């Protein structure tokens, strides 16, 4: 399962960062209404996005978590590049906002 591989890889990265580098590990849980979006920042400065919330624009709505929540948050953080976006499972409320993020900031892996 590709999702589990990324969860393990991120865990190892976070553990290594905690052991090797001084600094803080930050997990920010963003409010996307129905759906999830979590930004993880390691002490070494790497940024991971777990899920990207919904994109209701696809169905005539006006909310896109990637555009309206994640990108403004990243801009406030200095628009860091994203090491990886991990989508936990293929439901629109978890991956819908990913395209807006991928289109606007550097993402090394999906």
Tab-separated table of N, CA and C in Angstrom:
chain	number	residue	atom	x	y	z
A	1	UNK	N	0.841	-1.180	0.000
A	1	UNK	CA	0.000	0.000	0.000
A	1	UNK	C	0.886	1.242	0.000
A	2	UNK	N	0.758	2.098	-0.995
A	2	UNK	CA	1.584	3.285	-1.130
A	2	UNK	C	1.405	4.247	0.035
A	3	UNK	N	0.185	4.416	0.529
A	3	UNK	CA	-0.066	5.320	1.646
A	3	UNK	C	0.726	4.917	2.887
A	4	UNK	N	0.735	3.642	3.201
A	4	UNK	CA	1.444	3.166	4.386
A	4	UNK	C	2.943	3.372	4.233
A	5	UNK	N	3.467	3.205	3.036
A	5	UNK	CA	4.894	3.432	2.787
A	5	UNK	C	5.260	4.865	3.136
A	6	UNK	N	4.410	5.820	2.747
A	6	UNK	CA	4.686	7.225	3.036
A	6	UNK	C	4.534	7.538	4.515
A	7	UNK	N	3.569	6.936	5.164
A	7	UNK	CA	3.409	7.158	6.604
A	7	UNK	C	4.670	6.706	7.330
A	8	UNK	N	5.194	5.558	6.957
A	8	UNK	CA	6.412	5.038	7.577
A	8	UNK	C	7.604	5.935	7.251
A	9	UNK	N	7.717	6.364	5.995
A	9	UNK	CA	8.827	7.234	5.589
A	9	UNK	C	8.795	8.559	6.344
A	10	UNK	N	7.617	9.128	6.487
A	10	UNK	CA	7.503	10.395	7.222
A	10	UNK	C	7.840	10.183	8.691
A	11	UNK	N	7.363	9.089	9.278
A	11	UNK	CA	7.681	8.792	10.674
A	11	UNK	C	9.191	8.681	10.877
A	12	UNK	N	9.872	7.979	9.998
A	12	UNK	CA	11.326	7.823	10.106
A	12	UNK	C	12.007	9.182	9.974
A	13	UNK	N	11.563	10.005	9.019
A	13	UNK	CA	12.124	11.347	8.836
A	13	UNK	C	11.932	12.195	10.091
A	14	UNK	N	10.744	12.143	10.656
A	14	UNK	CA	10.451	12.937	11.849
A	14	UNK	C	11.260	12.455	13.042
A	15	UNK	N	11.384	11.158	13.195
A	15	UNK	CA	12.173	10.603	14.283
A	15	UNK	C	13.639	10.995	14.136
A	16	UNK	N	14.175	10.866	12.928
A	16	UNK	CA	15.569	11.244	12.685
A	16	UNK	C	15.779	12.731	12.954
A	17	UNK	N	14.840	13.552	12.513
A	17	UNK	CA	14.946	14.995	12.751
A	17	UNK	C	14.930	15.303	14.240
A	18	UNK	N	14.060	14.647	14.970
A	18	UNK	CA	13.962	14.882	16.409
A	18	UNK	C	15.244	14.482	17.128
A	19	UNK	N	15.878	13.415	16.665
A	19	UNK	CA	17.085	12.930	17.319
A	19	UNK	C	18.342	13.693	16.905
A	20	UNK	N	18.386	14.167	15.675
A	20	UNK	CA	19.609	14.764	15.142
A	20	UNK	C	19.655	16.283	15.165
A	21	UNK	N	18.506	16.933	15.167
A	21	UNK	CA	18.486	18.378	15.035
A	21	UNK	C	17.757	19.020	16.208
A	22	UNK	N	18.321	20.131	16.674
A	22	UNK	CA	17.613	20.907	17.684
A	22	UNK	C	16.484	21.655	16.981
A	23	UNK	N	15.425	21.921	17.684
A	23	UNK	CA	14.320	22.658	17.092
A	23	UNK	C	13.005	21.982	17.384
A	24	UNK	N	11.987	22.539	16.814
A	24	UNK	CA	10.647	22.044	17.083
A	24	UNK	C	10.059	21.315	15.896
A	25	UNK	N	9.313	20.296	16.204
A	25	UNK	CA	8.468	19.637	15.220
A	25	UNK	C	7.083	20.249	15.386
A	26	UNK	N	6.475	20.645	14.276
A	26	UNK	CA	5.160	21.276	14.346
A	26	UNK	C	4.170	20.513	13.485
A	27	UNK	N	3.014	20.252	14.057
A	27	UNK	CA	1.895	19.688	13.307
A	27	UNK	C	0.770	20.705	13.373
A	28	UNK	N	0.311	21.158	12.207
A	28	UNK	CA	-0.775	22.129	12.145
A	28	UNK	C	-1.960	21.471	11.457
A	29	UNK	N	-3.071	21.409	12.165
A	29	UNK	CA	-4.295	20.819	11.645
A	29	UNK	C	-5.164	21.952	11.127
A	30	UNK	N	-5.338	22.007	9.816
A	30	UNK	CA	-6.063	23.108	9.190
A	30	UNK	C	-7.555	22.801	9.108
A	31	UNK	N	-8.367	23.804	9.356
A	31	UNK	CA	-9.819	23.660	9.333
A	31	UNK	C	-10.309	23.710	7.888
A	32	UNK	N	-10.718	22.569	7.382
A	32	UNK	CA	-11.224	22.471	6.010
A	32	UNK	C	-12.679	22.049	5.981
A	33	UNK	N	-13.374	22.195	7.094
A	33	UNK	CA	-14.758	21.738	7.133
A	33	UNK	C	-14.787	20.222	7.033
A	34	UNK	N	-15.550	19.714	6.078
A	34	UNK	CA	-15.604	18.277	5.839
A	34	UNK	C	-14.328	17.861	5.128
A	35	UNK	N	-13.444	17.192	5.828
A	35	UNK	CA	-12.190	16.758	5.225
A	35	UNK	C	-11.024	17.050	6.138
A	36	UNK	N	-9.842	16.713	5.680
A	36	UNK	CA	-8.637	16.863	6.489
A	36	UNK	C	-7.531	17.544	5.703
A	37	UNK	N	-6.675	18.255	6.435
A	37	UNK	CA	-5.431	18.796	5.891
A	37	UNK	C	-4.508	19.067	7.073
A	38	UNK	N	-3.345	18.426	7.066
A	38	UNK	CA	-2.379	18.579	8.145
A	38	UNK	C	-1.027	18.919	7.550
A	39	UNK	N	-0.406	19.960	8.070
A	39	UNK	CA	0.931	20.357	7.637
A	39	UNK	C	1.903	19.975	8.741
A	40	UNK	N	2.908	19.166	8.380
A	40	UNK	CA	3.951	18.762	9.316
A	40	UNK	C	5.238	19.482	8.930
A	41	UNK	N	5.886	20.118	9.914
A	41	UNK	CA	7.147	20.816	9.689
A	41	UNK	C	8.200	20.222	10.622
A	42	UNK	N	9.291	19.720	10.050
A	42	UNK	CA	10.344	19.091	10.843
A	42	UNK	C	11.326	20.152	11.342
A	43	UNK	N	12.108	19.814	12.349
A	43	UNK	CA	13.132	20.751	12.819
A	43	UNK	C	14.143	21.119	11.738
A	44	UNK	N	14.330	20.250	10.762
A	44	UNK	CA	15.273	20.541	9.671
A	44	UNK	C	14.634	21.364	8.558
A	45	UNK	N	13.355	21.743	8.720
A	45	UNK	CA	12.702	22.622	7.755
A	45	UNK	C	11.919	21.928	6.661
A	46	UNK	N	11.810	20.630	6.706
A	46	UNK	CA	11.037	19.923	5.684
A	46	UNK	C	9.549	20.010	6.011
A	47	UNK	N	8.752	20.161	4.950
A	47	UNK	CA	7.306	20.328	5.099
A	47	UNK	C	6.596	19.187	4.386
A	48	UNK	N	5.647	18.580	5.079
A	48	UNK	CA	4.830	17.507	4.521
A	48	UNK	C	3.369	17.917	4.662
A	49	UNK	N	2.564	17.584	3.666
A	49	UNK	CA	1.127	17.831	3.723
A	49	UNK	C	0.417	16.489	3.699
A	50	UNK	N	-0.370	16.228	4.730
A	50	UNK	CA	-1.153	15.005	4.794
A	50	UNK	C	-2.593	15.381	4.470
A	51	UNK	N	-3.076	14.927	3.344
A	51	UNK	CA	-4.410	15.243	2.828
A	51	UNK	C	-4.514	16.738	2.486
A	52	UNK	N	-5.519	17.079	1.690
A	52	UNK	CA	-5.635	18.457	1.208
A	52	UNK	C	-7.072	18.958	1.215
A	53	UNK	N	-7.918	18.314	2.000
A	53	UNK	CA	-9.293	18.784	2.142
A	53	UNK	C	-10.091	18.710	0.857
A	54	UNK	N	-11.321	19.215	0.915
A	54	UNK	CA	-12.228	19.114	-0.234
A	54	UNK	C	-12.043	20.227	-1.262
A	55	UNK	N	-12.625	19.990	-2.412
A	55	UNK	CA	-12.739	21.001	-3.457
A	55	UNK	C	-14.192	20.993	-3.918
A	56	UNK	N	-14.998	21.833	-3.297
A	56	UNK	CA	-16.425	21.889	-3.626
A	56	UNK	C	-16.681	22.628	-4.934
A	57	UNK	N	-15.667	23.336	-5.461
A	57	UNK	CA	-15.818	24.044	-6.738
A	57	UNK	C	-16.144	23.072	-7.863
A	58	UNK	N	-15.704	21.836	-7.729
A	58	UNK	CA	-15.985	20.817	-8.740
A	58	UNK	C	-17.473	20.537	-8.869
A	59	UNK	N	-18.238	20.895	-7.832
A	59	UNK	CA	-19.670	20.601	-7.812
A	59	UNK	C	-20.515	21.868	-7.709
A	60	UNK	N	-19.955	22.991	-8.160
A	60	UNK	CA	-20.699	24.241	-8.156
A	60	UNK	C	-20.613	25.029	-6.865
A	61	UNK	N	-19.823	24.545	-5.893
A	61	UNK	CA	-19.650	25.266	-4.630
A	61	UNK	C	-18.589	26.338	-4.779
A	62	UNK	N	-18.258	26.971	-3.674
A	62	UNK	CA	-17.271	28.054	-3.731
A	62	UNK	C	-16.070	27.841	-2.808
A	63	UNK	N	-15.907	26.631	-2.280
A	63	UNK	CA	-14.804	26.385	-1.350
A	63	UNK	C	-13.839	25.345	-1.906
A	64	UNK	N	-12.553	25.679	-1.869
A	64	UNK	CA	-11.469	24.779	-2.240
A	64	UNK	C	-10.442	24.876	-1.124
A	65	UNK	N	-10.285	23.840	-0.344
A	65	UNK	CA	-9.387	23.876	0.805
A	65	UNK	C	-7.953	24.224	0.394
A	66	UNK	N	-7.501	23.704	-0.726
A	66	UNK	CA	-6.152	24.016	-1.195
A	66	UNK	C	-5.977	25.504	-1.429
A	67	UNK	N	-6.911	26.096	-2.141
A	67	UNK	CA	-6.840	27.508	-2.511
A	67	UNK	C	-7.142	28.441	-1.336
A	68	UNK	N	-8.152	28.111	-0.547
A	68	UNK	CA	-8.642	29.032	0.479
A	68	UNK	C	-8.041	28.833	1.865
A	69	UNK	N	-7.422	27.694	2.126
A	69	UNK	CA	-6.883	27.432	3.466
A	69	UNK	C	-5.392	27.085	3.418
A	70	UNK	N	-5.028	26.061	2.636
A	70	UNK	CA	-3.642	25.573	2.652
A	70	UNK	C	-2.677	26.599	2.063
A	71	UNK	N	-2.988	27.130	0.891
A	71	UNK	CA	-2.065	28.094	0.271
A	71	UNK	C	-1.881	29.362	1.105
A	72	UNK	N	-2.948	29.951	1.677
A	72	UNK	CA	-2.718	31.104	2.558
A	72	UNK	C	-1.858	30.748	3.792
A	73	UNK	N	-2.057	29.544	4.335
A	73	UNK	CA	-1.225	29.118	5.458
A	73	UNK	C	0.236	29.013	5.032
A	74	UNK	N	0.497	28.375	3.896
A	74	UNK	CA	1.873	28.237	3.421
A	74	UNK	C	2.492	29.595	3.122
A	75	UNK	N	1.711	30.518	2.576
A	75	UNK	CA	2.207	31.872	2.304
A	75	UNK	C	2.618	32.556	3.605
A	76	UNK	N	1.831	32.373	4.646
A	76	UNK	CA	2.156	32.959	5.944
A	76	UNK	C	3.427	32.343	6.533
A	77	UNK	N	3.755	31.129	6.129
A	77	UNK	CA	4.959	30.436	6.592
A	77	UNK	C	6.160	30.736	5.699
A	78	UNK	N	5.993	31.598	4.712
A	78	UNK	CA	7.085	31.913	3.792
A	78	UNK	C	7.100	31.036	2.559
A	79	UNK	N	5.988	30.392	2.242
A	79	UNK	CA	5.831	29.513	1.080
A	79	UNK	C	6.961	28.503	0.927
A	80	UNK	N	7.139	27.643	1.923
A	80	UNK	CA	8.174	26.615	1.791
A	80	UNK	C	7.793	25.599	0.725
A	81	UNK	N	8.805	24.933	0.177
A	81	UNK	CA	8.476	23.844	-0.731
A	81	UNK	C	7.976	22.677	0.102
A	82	UNK	N	7.195	21.823	-0.516
A	82	UNK	CA	6.629	20.678	0.175
A	82	UNK	C	7.412	19.435	-0.228
A	83	UNK	N	7.937	18.758	0.752
A	83	UNK	CA	8.700	17.530	0.517
A	83	UNK	C	7.806	16.472	-0.115
A	84	UNK	N	6.602	16.303	0.441
A	84	UNK	CA	5.672	15.310	-0.098
A	84	UNK	C	4.252	15.652	0.342
A	85	UNK	N	3.314	15.362	-0.549
A	85	UNK	CA	1.900	15.381	-0.203
A	85	UNK	C	1.479	13.919	-0.113
A	86	UNK	N	0.880	13.566	1.002
A	86	UNK	CA	0.410	12.200	1.215
A	86	UNK	C	-1.109	12.234	1.291
A	87	UNK	N	-1.762	11.502	0.421
A	87	UNK	CA	-3.224	11.398	0.437
A	87	UNK	C	-3.561	10.079	1.132
A	88	UNK	N	-4.287	10.177	2.238
A	88	UNK	CA	-4.541	8.990	3.053
A	88	UNK	C	-5.441	7.971	2.360
A	89	UNK	N	-6.433	8.466	1.625
A	89	UNK	CA	-7.308	7.560	0.888
A	89	UNK	C	-8.080	8.351	-0.167
A	90	UNK	N	-8.587	7.670	-1.190
A	90	UNK	CA	-9.150	8.363	-2.356
A	90	UNK	C	-10.595	8.850	-2.182
A	91	UNK	N	-10.811	9.692	-1.179
A	91	UNK	CA	-12.103	10.360	-1.034
A	91	UNK	C	-11.887	11.840	-1.297
A	92	UNK	N	-12.816	12.458	-2.018
A	92	UNK	CA	-12.672	13.844	-2.454
A	92	UNK	C	-12.412	14.797	-1.297
A	93	UNK	N	-12.938	14.521	-0.116
A	93	UNK	CA	-12.712	15.426	1.013
A	93	UNK	C	-11.304	15.294	1.596
A	94	UNK	N	-10.485	14.405	1.031
A	94	UNK	CA	-9.095	14.271	1.454
A	94	UNK	C	-8.110	14.674	0.356
A	95	UNK	N	-8.512	14.621	-0.896
A	95	UNK	CA	-7.573	14.978	-1.969
A	95	UNK	C	-8.023	16.168	-2.819
A	96	UNK	N	-9.228	16.664	-2.623
A	96	UNK	CA	-9.793	17.688	-3.502
A	96	UNK	C	-8.967	18.949	-3.658
A	97	UNK	N	-8.335	19.424	-2.597
A	97	UNK	CA	-7.565	20.660	-2.666
A	97	UNK	C	-6.133	20.484	-3.138
A	98	UNK	N	-5.714	19.262	-3.408
A	98	UNK	CA	-4.315	18.997	-3.760
A	98	UNK	C	-3.881	19.667	-5.059
A	99	UNK	N	-4.729	19.703	-6.064
A	99	UNK	CA	-4.330	20.292	-7.344
A	99	UNK	C	-3.997	21.765	-7.204
A	100	UNK	N	-4.759	22.504	-6.409
A	100	UNK	CA	-4.459	23.924	-6.190
A	100	UNK	C	-3.081	24.088	-5.555
A	101	UNK	N	-2.736	23.208	-4.621
A	101	UNK	CA	-1.436	23.278	-3.957
A	101	UNK	C	-0.325	22.926	-4.943
A	102	UNK	N	-0.486	21.820	-5.657
A	102	UNK	CA	0.529	21.367	-6.615
A	102	UNK	C	0.763	22.409	-7.709
A	103	UNK	N	-0.281	23.116	-8.082
A	103	UNK	CA	-0.180	24.131	-9.134
A	103	UNK	C	0.505	25.408	-8.667
A	104	UNK	N	0.630	25.595	-7.345
A	104	UNK	CA	1.110	26.877	-6.830
A	104	UNK	C	2.442	26.850	-6.091
A	105	UNK	N	2.826	25.712	-5.537
A	105	UNK	CA	4.092	25.616	-4.815
A	105	UNK	C	4.857	24.392	-5.292
A	106	UNK	N	6.152	24.381	-5.014
A	106	UNK	CA	6.967	23.223	-5.376
A	106	UNK	C	6.645	22.042	-4.474
A	107	UNK	N	6.281	20.932	-5.094
A	107	UNK	CA	6.007	19.688	-4.369
A	107	UNK	C	6.939	18.627	-4.943
A	108	UNK	N	7.807	18.085	-4.096
A	108	UNK	CA	8.775	17.101	-4.574
A	108	UNK	C	8.155	15.760	-4.919
A	109	UNK	N	7.200	15.297	-4.102
A	109	UNK	CA	6.588	13.990	-4.360
A	109	UNK	C	5.130	13.980	-3.949
A	110	UNK	N	4.362	13.152	-4.639
A	110	UNK	CA	2.956	12.938	-4.293
A	110	UNK	C	2.766	11.468	-4.029
